[in-house]
Amino acid sequence: MFGDLKYPKGFTAFDYVNPEAPVGGQINMTAPSWTYNQNPQTFNTFNSFILKGDAPPRMERCFDSLMVRAFDEPDAVYGLVAESALVSDDGNFVTFKIRPEARFHDGSILNAEDVAFSLNTLKEKGHPYISQSIQEMVSATAPDEHTVTVAFSGNHSRQLPLLIATLPIFSKDYYTRYNFEASTLTPPLSSGPYTVGRYEIGRYIEYRKVEDYWANDLPVNKGHYNFEIIRFDFFRERQATFEAFKKGTLTFHEEFSSKTWATEYNFPAFTEGRVIKREFAIGLPSGAQGWFLNTRRDKFSDPRVREALGYAFDFEWSNAALFYDQYIRTQSYFENSEMKAVGLPSDAELALLAPYRDDLPEAVFGEAITQPVSNGSGQDRTLLREASLLLREAGYFRRGEQLIGPDGNQLVMEFLSSSPTFERIVLPYVKNLSLLGIEASFRVVDPAQFQKRVNDFDFDIVGHRFSLTPTLGSTIQNLWTSEAAETFGSYNLSGIRLPAVDDLVEKAINASSRQEMVTAARALDRVLRAGYYWVPQWFKASHTVALWDMFGIPTDMPAYDFPVETTWWVDTEKAARIGK
């Protein structure tokens, strides 16, 4: 998006891979991340690119795209199905030339008609995270078998053509016979490096490497896709996942429990050295993780109420008593990046914020909002008193042990979750809320129901983590804009509807330089933080992983991704040494 590409024409492989890595073997894991309609705890469909159903993570590995990311650059893409891309002088058209050797897994040709069909279908029928992000794509046409022209509105972001280039490509012929919008357990025809192998619904899925994959020898694929089988297992409970790893059923495990990381790696395979722990630095923004408050519900419509709820969460106590001091408090939607707002706004930020001064809280124009720091007791009376004052200003009053709102009813709220793992964290928070007279509860539902309720915005409070890219693009429209607030399945969980946010999102994604983008992001961060749409949680700037010591790992891991499944490999000597 900004500046020159790192890799020149004729490069042979990305710097962060081992081009000589052997191919073979298997990695067994649970999904540490997922996207679209994917569910890490179960699955009931193989259609991952619509809102309906629960798909297994990594279905996207089965599909090729026009271009692919280089993860040692913030946003650059290089040709896969496309052998070239020509951008018009005004930036409103991109013409892709399709490699004539591109093939689907049944041997049929992947041509320009398939690409055009895919892009138009995703805009019309795709998951909201895709369809809402590509609205400024006007059309995709195929003037001949090997040429695709994508037209944009002129109001599109600089990032949109890059996003378009990385979307999955479907077979037009296949989807004239099958309904694209159907939830189905028939593995679809695809063209990528993997295909669906063995599976048992809701228990496991194996992705099997395609032996005669047409693009094996392209520079963007050298050193990639080294596992013969990538297997994902599904568990409802965190402890069951950990027990499976201890036994060696899982061979790779990203650890998200600070308690487990600190106290439970004492099992025989670890003490014998067959299992090891590693930490890998994260170069991406750490992710906006928190409890998101659904402002579509009247009880959360007043920002004073939302701010008060933040005073009741004692992070300092939680970090010491529950997290073994492994975390840092999240303050920003852009934590661990230069886009985080700090201190007073700069002149450039003020220029962006000035048109909305009458509509924004004065706090936006002062020091960036930070979360209160407790005394670490777990029940900081000073902070709870601040919360009570804010609630009183919002029209609430005490009736005995109950906090009564302007509607005459007690303030009642439910934390929705798909896993009991967070119960030990939420229950102390619930206790503090009860001291304010609020009746709060923690409810665990099955993964499919959880996803349905989140998609339908049928919740009070839900915990979530958004991963952001170092260069902002159209996808952030799905997180904070007014249109996304009204779109079922969007990630605007809080229901944020502010003209200032809509405008700053557009300025961030349409920036003509990285500095302009950073300035807009910082201004946006100030507005979002001053709205108290969430209770921020915590972060650490590293991946904490445990693995059976059987893998080869590239010397240089890229700054902008953690591509374990695509760039690691099985080291047969190591595997033999530990009996794998």
XYZ file of C-alpha atoms in Angstrom:
580
model
C 0.000 0.000 0.000
C 2.800 2.396 0.876
C 6.317 2.363 -0.531
C 8.100 -0.336 -2.522
C 7.830 -4.096 -2.428
C 10.552 -5.964 -0.586
C 10.930 -8.790 -3.100
C 12.091 -8.076 -6.664
C 10.860 -9.676 -9.843
C 12.339 -13.151 -10.129
C 12.618 -13.837 -6.386
C 12.679 -17.553 -5.576
C 11.161 -17.733 -2.078
C 10.208 -15.580 0.885
C 13.041 -14.996 3.358
C 11.184 -16.496 6.328
C 10.780 -20.015 4.907
C 13.114 -22.944 4.462
C 12.899 -23.705 0.718
C 14.538 -27.093 1.357
C 12.107 -28.149 4.075
C 11.068 -31.798 3.698
C 7.430 -32.607 2.971
C 5.609 -35.227 5.003
C 4.341 -36.088 8.433
C 1.518 -34.617 10.425
C 0.773 -31.854 12.924
C -2.141 -32.312 15.350
C -3.573 -29.255 17.082
C -6.620 -27.255 18.058
C -7.327 -23.990 16.283
C -5.693 -20.981 17.984
C -7.495 -18.614 15.576
C -10.383 -18.683 13.134
C -12.436 -16.447 10.857
C -15.761 -16.048 9.022
C -18.300 -18.612 10.317
C -15.633 -20.965 11.665
C -15.982 -22.488 15.115
C -13.044 -23.886 17.124
C -15.258 -26.217 19.168
C -17.410 -27.986 16.587
C -18.457 -27.967 12.939
C -21.546 -28.841 10.911
C -20.721 -27.485 7.447
C -17.791 -27.180 5.050
C -19.041 -23.891 3.631
C -16.846 -21.388 5.444
C -17.637 -18.266 3.422
C -21.285 -17.631 4.354
C -22.919 -16.661 7.639
C -24.942 -19.843 8.056
C -23.530 -22.811 9.967
C -20.319 -23.588 11.827
C -17.349 -24.466 9.627
C -14.058 -25.986 10.761
C -11.123 -23.569 10.971
C -8.733 -23.444 7.995
C -11.168 -24.341 5.218
C -9.509 -21.412 3.434
C -6.373 -23.581 3.076
C -8.284 -25.538 0.418
C -8.777 -22.522 -1.840
C -6.357 -20.576 -3.980
C -6.499 -16.806 -4.424
C -5.206 -14.391 -7.026
C -2.336 -13.311 -4.764
C -0.944 -14.108 -1.305
C 0.533 -12.112 1.562
C 4.213 -11.824 2.384
C 4.255 -11.851 6.173
C 7.524 -10.000 6.573
C 5.892 -6.907 5.043
C 2.914 -5.051 6.549
C 0.546 -5.530 3.616
C 2.299 -6.621 0.382
C 0.841 -9.328 -1.881
C 2.481 -11.407 -4.621
C 1.045 -13.446 -7.465
C -0.421 -16.942 -7.075
C -3.247 -17.615 -9.551
C -2.486 -14.178 -11.005
C 0.834 -13.952 -12.827
C 0.469 -10.165 -13.090
C -1.699 -7.280 -11.933
C -2.036 -3.998 -13.831
C -3.466 -1.028 -11.920
C -5.013 1.810 -13.905
C -3.629 5.319 -13.474
C -6.690 6.424 -11.514
C -6.647 3.277 -9.361
C -10.225 2.388 -10.307
C -9.406 -0.750 -12.294
C -7.097 -3.698 -11.711
C -6.545 -6.216 -14.490
C -5.248 -9.622 -13.443
C -3.689 -12.082 -15.869
C -4.476 -15.677 -14.853
C -1.810 -18.370 -15.047
C -2.866 -20.878 -17.723
C -1.634 -23.789 -15.574
C -4.050 -23.066 -12.676
C -6.268 -26.056 -11.923
C -8.983 -27.242 -9.575
C -8.486 -30.536 -7.753
C -10.566 -32.469 -10.296
C -8.180 -31.369 -13.052
C -10.509 -28.772 -14.566
C -9.049 -25.404 -15.615
C -9.297 -22.488 -13.208
C -9.971 -19.545 -15.491
C -11.019 -15.913 -15.418
C -14.732 -16.771 -15.352
C -14.203 -18.611 -12.065
C -12.443 -15.599 -10.559
C -15.109 -13.123 -11.673
C -17.871 -15.443 -10.466
C -16.179 -15.810 -7.071
C -15.735 -12.104 -6.438
C -19.261 -11.195 -7.504
C -20.739 -14.060 -5.468
C -18.837 -13.084 -2.332
C -20.056 -9.514 -2.656
C -23.664 -10.627 -3.058
C -23.856 -13.711 -0.837
C -20.655 -14.008 1.172
C -20.149 -13.776 4.904
C -20.739 -10.186 6.089
C -17.095 -9.871 7.072
C -16.297 -10.250 3.357
C -19.331 -8.754 1.655
C -19.368 -5.585 3.760
C -15.635 -5.111 3.191
C -15.838 -5.219 -0.617
C -18.913 -3.060 -1.250
C -16.834 -0.524 -3.205
C -15.977 -3.211 -5.771
C -18.337 -2.361 -8.628
C -17.810 -5.418 -10.812
C -15.528 -8.276 -11.771
C -15.597 -9.305 -15.432
C -13.736 -11.779 -17.610
C -13.114 -10.352 -21.115
C -11.242 -13.538 -22.020
C -10.237 -16.863 -20.472
C -7.090 -15.527 -18.830
C -8.041 -11.919 -17.979
C -10.064 -10.552 -15.093
C -10.869 -6.865 -14.743
C -12.036 -5.629 -11.364
C -13.676 -2.199 -11.279
C -13.882 -0.050 -8.153
C -16.148 2.866 -7.279
C -13.472 5.528 -6.872
C -14.459 5.791 -3.213
C -12.584 2.627 -2.321
C -9.630 2.329 0.009
C -6.096 1.734 -1.217
C -6.248 -1.600 0.589
C -9.343 -2.952 -1.186
C -7.555 -4.244 -4.321
C -5.149 -6.127 -2.044
C -8.076 -7.628 -0.140
C -9.802 -8.617 -3.384
C -6.611 -10.349 -4.496
C -6.532 -12.583 -1.409
C -10.148 -13.819 -1.474
C -10.901 -17.490 -2.246
C -11.604 -18.612 -5.795
C -14.500 -21.005 -6.433
C -15.423 -23.161 -9.402
C -18.255 -21.505 -11.326
C -19.226 -24.845 -12.839
C -19.414 -26.489 -9.403
C -21.677 -23.797 -8.015
C -24.050 -23.974 -10.960
C -24.769 -27.492 -9.662
C -24.639 -26.708 -5.924
C -26.140 -23.842 -3.938
C -23.407 -21.494 -2.723
C -25.559 -20.374 0.216
C -26.260 -23.886 1.456
C -24.819 -25.279 4.664
C -23.388 -28.614 3.529
C -21.149 -31.442 4.686
C -20.093 -32.233 1.128
C -16.493 -31.006 0.790
C -16.521 -28.425 -2.032
C -14.382 -28.570 -5.147
C -11.349 -26.383 -4.570
C -7.857 -25.699 -5.901
C -5.537 -24.974 -2.962
C -2.620 -26.836 -1.399
C -4.907 -28.880 0.865
C -8.200 -30.685 0.546
C -10.573 -32.137 3.124
C -9.383 -35.589 4.175
C -10.725 -37.753 6.974
C -13.145 -36.169 9.434
C -15.707 -36.943 12.084
C -18.345 -34.268 12.549
C -17.705 -32.229 15.653
C -14.638 -34.291 16.649
C -11.806 -33.790 14.164
C -10.920 -32.846 10.609
C -7.784 -33.612 8.620
C -6.593 -31.465 5.757
C -4.590 -33.588 3.320
C -1.866 -32.091 1.129
C -2.646 -32.283 -2.589
C 0.221 -34.278 -4.158
C -0.108 -32.829 -7.640
C -0.981 -29.282 -6.498
C -0.499 -27.156 -9.604
C 1.303 -24.298 -7.780
C 3.828 -26.291 -5.740
C 6.843 -24.735 -7.439
C 5.798 -21.080 -7.508
C 8.040 -18.712 -5.498
C 5.195 -17.765 -3.152
C 4.760 -21.451 -2.220
C 8.371 -22.562 -1.889
C 9.005 -23.763 1.656
C 5.277 -23.766 2.441
C 2.742 -26.541 3.086
C 5.258 -29.033 4.397
C 2.872 -31.181 6.450
C 1.223 -34.083 4.669
C -1.660 -33.861 7.138
C -2.853 -30.921 9.241
C -5.329 -32.221 11.802
C -7.612 -30.142 14.020
C -9.320 -31.745 16.991
C -12.369 -30.253 18.679
C -12.894 -30.123 22.436
C -15.557 -28.402 24.515
C -13.310 -28.042 27.568
C -9.861 -26.474 27.881
C -8.727 -29.168 30.314
C -9.641 -31.925 27.868
C -7.539 -30.153 25.240
C -4.568 -29.986 27.590
C -4.880 -33.655 28.559
C -4.890 -34.597 24.868
C -1.702 -32.604 24.394
C -0.021 -34.189 27.415
C -0.736 -37.650 25.989
C 0.638 -36.694 22.578
C -2.709 -36.850 20.779
C -2.050 -33.185 20.014
C 1.515 -32.315 19.052
C 1.256 -28.494 19.010
C -0.574 -26.354 21.544
C -0.808 -22.574 21.813
C -1.399 -21.909 25.503
C -3.940 -19.238 26.412
C -4.247 -20.092 30.110
C -1.722 -18.241 32.248
C -2.393 -20.611 35.152
C -1.629 -23.657 33.032
C 1.485 -22.040 31.544
C 2.808 -21.189 35.002
C 1.894 -24.284 37.009
C 0.876 -27.303 34.935
C 3.843 -28.040 32.696
C 5.202 -30.707 35.029
C 3.983 -33.874 33.320
C 6.413 -36.668 32.342
C 6.826 -35.796 28.654
C 7.822 -32.244 29.621
C 10.233 -33.163 32.396
C 11.817 -35.705 30.044
C 12.350 -33.016 27.393
C 10.058 -34.556 24.800
C 7.735 -31.562 25.141
C 9.190 -28.045 25.132
C 7.842 -24.527 25.708
C 8.644 -21.616 23.375
C 7.692 -17.952 23.145
C 7.537 -16.076 19.836
C 7.253 -12.280 19.632
C 4.135 -10.769 18.058
C 4.752 -7.970 15.550
C 1.057 -7.373 14.865
C -1.270 -5.177 16.898
C -2.030 -7.431 19.856
C -5.772 -7.419 19.274
C -8.675 -5.621 20.899
C -9.692 -8.108 23.588
C -12.406 -7.316 26.074
C -15.981 -7.689 27.210
C -18.127 -5.920 24.629
C -21.304 -4.212 25.853
C -24.319 -4.404 23.555
C -25.513 -0.789 23.289
C -28.506 -1.920 21.233
C -30.010 -2.707 24.626
C -31.338 0.278 26.571
C -29.498 -0.606 29.756
C -26.156 -0.011 28.029
C -27.164 3.085 26.060
C -25.804 5.528 28.650
C -21.983 5.871 28.501
C -21.917 6.607 32.245
C -23.309 3.138 32.923
C -20.726 1.598 30.610
C -17.909 3.521 32.264
C -19.132 2.432 35.701
C -18.947 -1.226 34.709
C -15.260 -0.776 33.954
C -14.569 0.412 37.519
C -15.879 -2.882 38.899
C -13.316 -5.061 37.100
C -10.145 -5.361 39.170
C -7.459 -6.225 36.622
C -4.585 -5.794 39.048
C -6.023 -8.405 41.406
C -6.856 -10.739 38.513
C -3.363 -10.427 37.050
C -1.707 -11.257 40.379
C -4.134 -13.869 41.679
C -5.249 -15.556 38.458
C -2.739 -14.731 35.699
C 0.607 -15.022 37.531
C 1.446 -11.457 36.429
C 1.815 -12.563 32.811
C -0.378 -9.874 31.240
C -0.540 -6.142 30.601
C -3.841 -4.264 30.760
C -5.296 -3.493 27.368
C -6.032 0.207 26.941
C -6.347 0.683 23.198
C -8.152 -0.865 20.277
C -4.721 -0.745 18.592
C -2.598 -2.076 21.449
C 1.025 -3.013 20.671
C 1.170 -0.736 17.638
C 2.000 2.816 16.605
C -1.717 3.405 16.038
C -2.431 3.470 19.782
C -3.424 6.935 21.059
C -1.193 8.184 23.881
C -1.355 11.409 25.900
C -2.874 14.533 24.389
C -3.982 14.561 20.734
C -1.563 15.975 18.192
C -2.481 18.958 16.041
C -3.112 16.571 13.145
C -5.467 14.456 15.283
C -7.295 17.565 16.510
C -7.840 18.656 12.906
C -9.632 15.381 12.217
C -11.670 15.543 15.419
C -12.617 19.239 15.268
C -15.673 18.883 12.957
C -17.316 16.617 15.554
C -16.417 18.569 18.679
C -20.043 19.337 19.561
C -21.051 15.684 19.235
C -18.196 14.046 21.139
C -17.437 13.917 24.868
C -14.838 16.436 25.995
C -12.645 13.522 27.096
C -11.839 12.834 23.442
C -9.844 16.074 23.324
C -7.856 15.446 26.499
C -5.491 12.703 27.607
C -6.326 9.382 25.973
C -8.724 7.400 28.174
C -6.998 4.778 30.301
C -8.501 2.164 32.578
C -8.530 2.781 36.341
C -5.759 1.130 38.358
C -6.960 -0.637 41.507
C -5.197 -1.281 44.797
C -5.106 -4.976 43.883
C -7.370 -6.040 46.732
C -10.033 -7.479 44.430
C -12.568 -5.110 45.972
C -11.260 -1.565 45.660
C -13.787 0.578 47.510
C -12.523 3.796 45.943
C -13.205 2.503 42.436
C -16.567 1.030 43.424
C -17.502 4.412 44.892
C -16.632 6.068 41.552
C -18.828 3.526 39.814
C -21.713 4.277 42.190
C -21.424 8.019 41.532
C -21.538 7.461 37.764
C -24.587 5.213 38.102
C -26.324 7.792 40.271
C -25.647 10.464 37.626
C -27.246 8.131 35.086
C -30.464 7.974 37.131
C -29.892 4.787 39.113
C -30.581 4.445 42.836
C -30.325 1.768 45.517
C -33.367 -0.054 46.842
C -31.971 -2.323 49.510
C -29.421 -4.569 47.782
C -30.694 -3.766 44.292
C -29.611 -1.070 41.844
C -32.783 0.315 40.296
C -32.721 2.048 36.934
C -34.824 4.850 35.422
C -37.239 2.180 34.154
C -37.964 1.033 37.718
C -36.223 -2.331 37.303
C -33.022 -3.726 38.747
C -30.006 -3.593 36.433
C -29.516 -7.200 35.302
C -26.874 -8.433 32.870
C -25.561 -11.714 31.500
C -22.028 -12.599 30.363
C -22.407 -15.001 27.438
C -19.718 -17.613 26.749
C -19.187 -20.898 24.912
C -16.650 -22.196 27.424
C -16.475 -22.391 31.226
C -12.791 -21.372 31.094
C -13.585 -17.717 31.836
C -15.760 -18.517 34.830
C -12.909 -18.088 37.327
C -12.270 -14.625 35.868
C -15.859 -13.474 35.480
C -17.167 -14.581 38.895
C -14.972 -12.150 40.912
C -16.142 -9.430 38.518
C -19.750 -10.522 39.082
C -19.185 -10.267 42.845
C -18.031 -6.643 42.524
C -21.018 -5.854 40.326
C -23.304 -7.308 43.011
C -21.784 -4.865 45.525
C -23.106 -2.123 43.245
C -26.551 -3.730 43.314
C -26.253 -5.191 39.813
C -27.471 -8.739 39.227
C -24.909 -10.280 36.875
C -24.569 -13.879 35.747
C -22.225 -16.005 33.637
C -23.916 -18.268 31.114
C -22.259 -20.994 29.076
C -24.085 -22.253 25.981
C -23.061 -24.787 23.352
C -20.759 -23.459 20.588
C -23.392 -23.453 17.833
C -25.911 -21.572 19.997
C -23.206 -19.156 21.095
C -22.291 -18.309 17.511
C -25.951 -17.908 16.549
C -26.615 -15.540 19.431
C -23.508 -13.472 18.674
C -24.433 -13.295 14.975
C -27.929 -12.107 15.943
C -26.614 -9.648 18.589
C -28.660 -11.563 21.159
C -26.490 -10.911 24.209
C -25.765 -8.395 26.942
C -21.998 -8.819 27.268
C -19.694 -11.082 25.307
C -15.946 -11.598 25.443
C -14.098 -11.399 22.141
C -10.703 -10.642 20.634
C -10.217 -8.874 17.316
C -6.904 -9.238 15.514
C -5.963 -6.170 13.497
C -3.465 -5.827 10.678
C -0.571 -3.340 10.752
C -2.093 -1.571 7.738
C -5.775 -0.772 8.140
C -8.155 -1.643 5.350
C -11.810 -2.094 4.495
C -12.279 -4.881 7.031
C -12.366 -2.374 9.911
C -15.655 -1.082 8.528
C -17.060 -4.356 9.841
C -15.865 -3.568 13.371
C -17.105 -0.085 14.191
C -19.283 1.560 11.524
C -22.981 2.367 11.712
C -23.756 0.097 8.770
C -22.042 -2.840 10.472
C -24.037 -2.170 13.656
C -27.184 -3.089 11.719
C -25.705 -6.075 9.851
C -26.256 -9.464 11.458
C -23.021 -11.394 11.678
C -20.833 -8.290 11.667
C -18.128 -7.801 14.278
C -19.536 -4.492 15.522
C -20.574 -6.312 18.675
C -21.156 -3.160 20.716
C -23.462 -1.639 18.100
C -21.389 1.537 17.710
C -23.204 4.156 15.608
C -21.334 7.453 15.475
C -20.798 9.741 12.457
C -17.354 10.633 13.804
C -16.368 6.950 13.890
C -17.718 6.361 10.381
C -15.714 9.322 9.085
C -12.482 8.397 10.876
C -12.716 4.811 9.657
C -12.930 6.117 6.095
C -10.009 8.467 6.639
C -7.885 5.650 8.066
C -8.510 3.247 5.201
C -8.237 5.926 2.505
C -5.036 7.470 3.814
C -2.452 8.326 1.167
C 0.501 7.655 3.475
C 1.243 5.510 6.488
C 1.529 8.600 8.687
C -1.934 9.766 7.614
C -3.299 6.319 8.453
C -1.625 6.340 11.874
C -2.996 9.800 12.663
C -6.542 8.796 11.709
C -6.253 5.557 13.707
C -5.123 7.440 16.806
C -8.031 9.867 16.500
C -10.396 6.937 16.019
C -8.915 5.189 19.050
C -9.617 8.264 21.195
C -13.279 8.361 20.158
C -13.820 4.642 20.700
C -12.116 4.624 24.091
C -14.099 7.659 25.272
C -17.327 5.838 24.364
C -16.713 3.037 26.887
C -18.114 0.411 24.541
C -16.153 -2.349 26.218
C -14.380 -3.364 29.372
C -10.839 -3.957 28.093
C -9.099 -7.130 29.211
C -5.384 -7.885 28.783
C -2.633 -8.822 26.350
C 0.899 -10.083 26.027
C 3.107 -9.393 23.027
C 4.104 -13.005 22.432
C 2.756 -16.386 21.403
C 3.246 -18.898 24.223
C 3.338 -22.364 22.701
C 4.184 -25.884 23.773
C 5.094 -28.589 21.293
C 6.286 -32.116 21.096
C 9.908 -31.626 20.025
C 9.506 -33.074 16.535
C 9.303 -29.988 14.339
C 11.681 -28.021 12.183
C 11.194 -24.275 12.582
C 12.455 -21.604 10.159
C 15.287 -19.500 11.529
C 13.489 -16.192 10.995
C 9.811 -16.056 11.882
C 8.003 -13.218 10.053
C 6.928 -10.132 11.975
C 3.328 -10.017 10.769
C 2.057 -13.566 11.194
C 2.730 -16.806 13.049
C 2.592 -19.321 10.175
C 3.131 -22.590 12.034
C 0.901 -24.730 9.830
C 2.310 -23.387 6.579
C 6.072 -23.023 7.178
C 7.088 -25.537 9.877
C 7.850 -29.176 9.056
C 8.372 -32.567 10.706
C 12.016 -33.237 11.565
C 12.152 -37.024 11.272
C 15.289 -37.348 13.434
C 13.730 -35.353 16.259
C 10.481 -37.294 15.917
C 12.286 -40.630 16.123
C 14.222 -39.465 19.183
C 11.015 -38.780 21.141
C 9.150 -41.791 19.783
C 6.872 -39.963 17.364
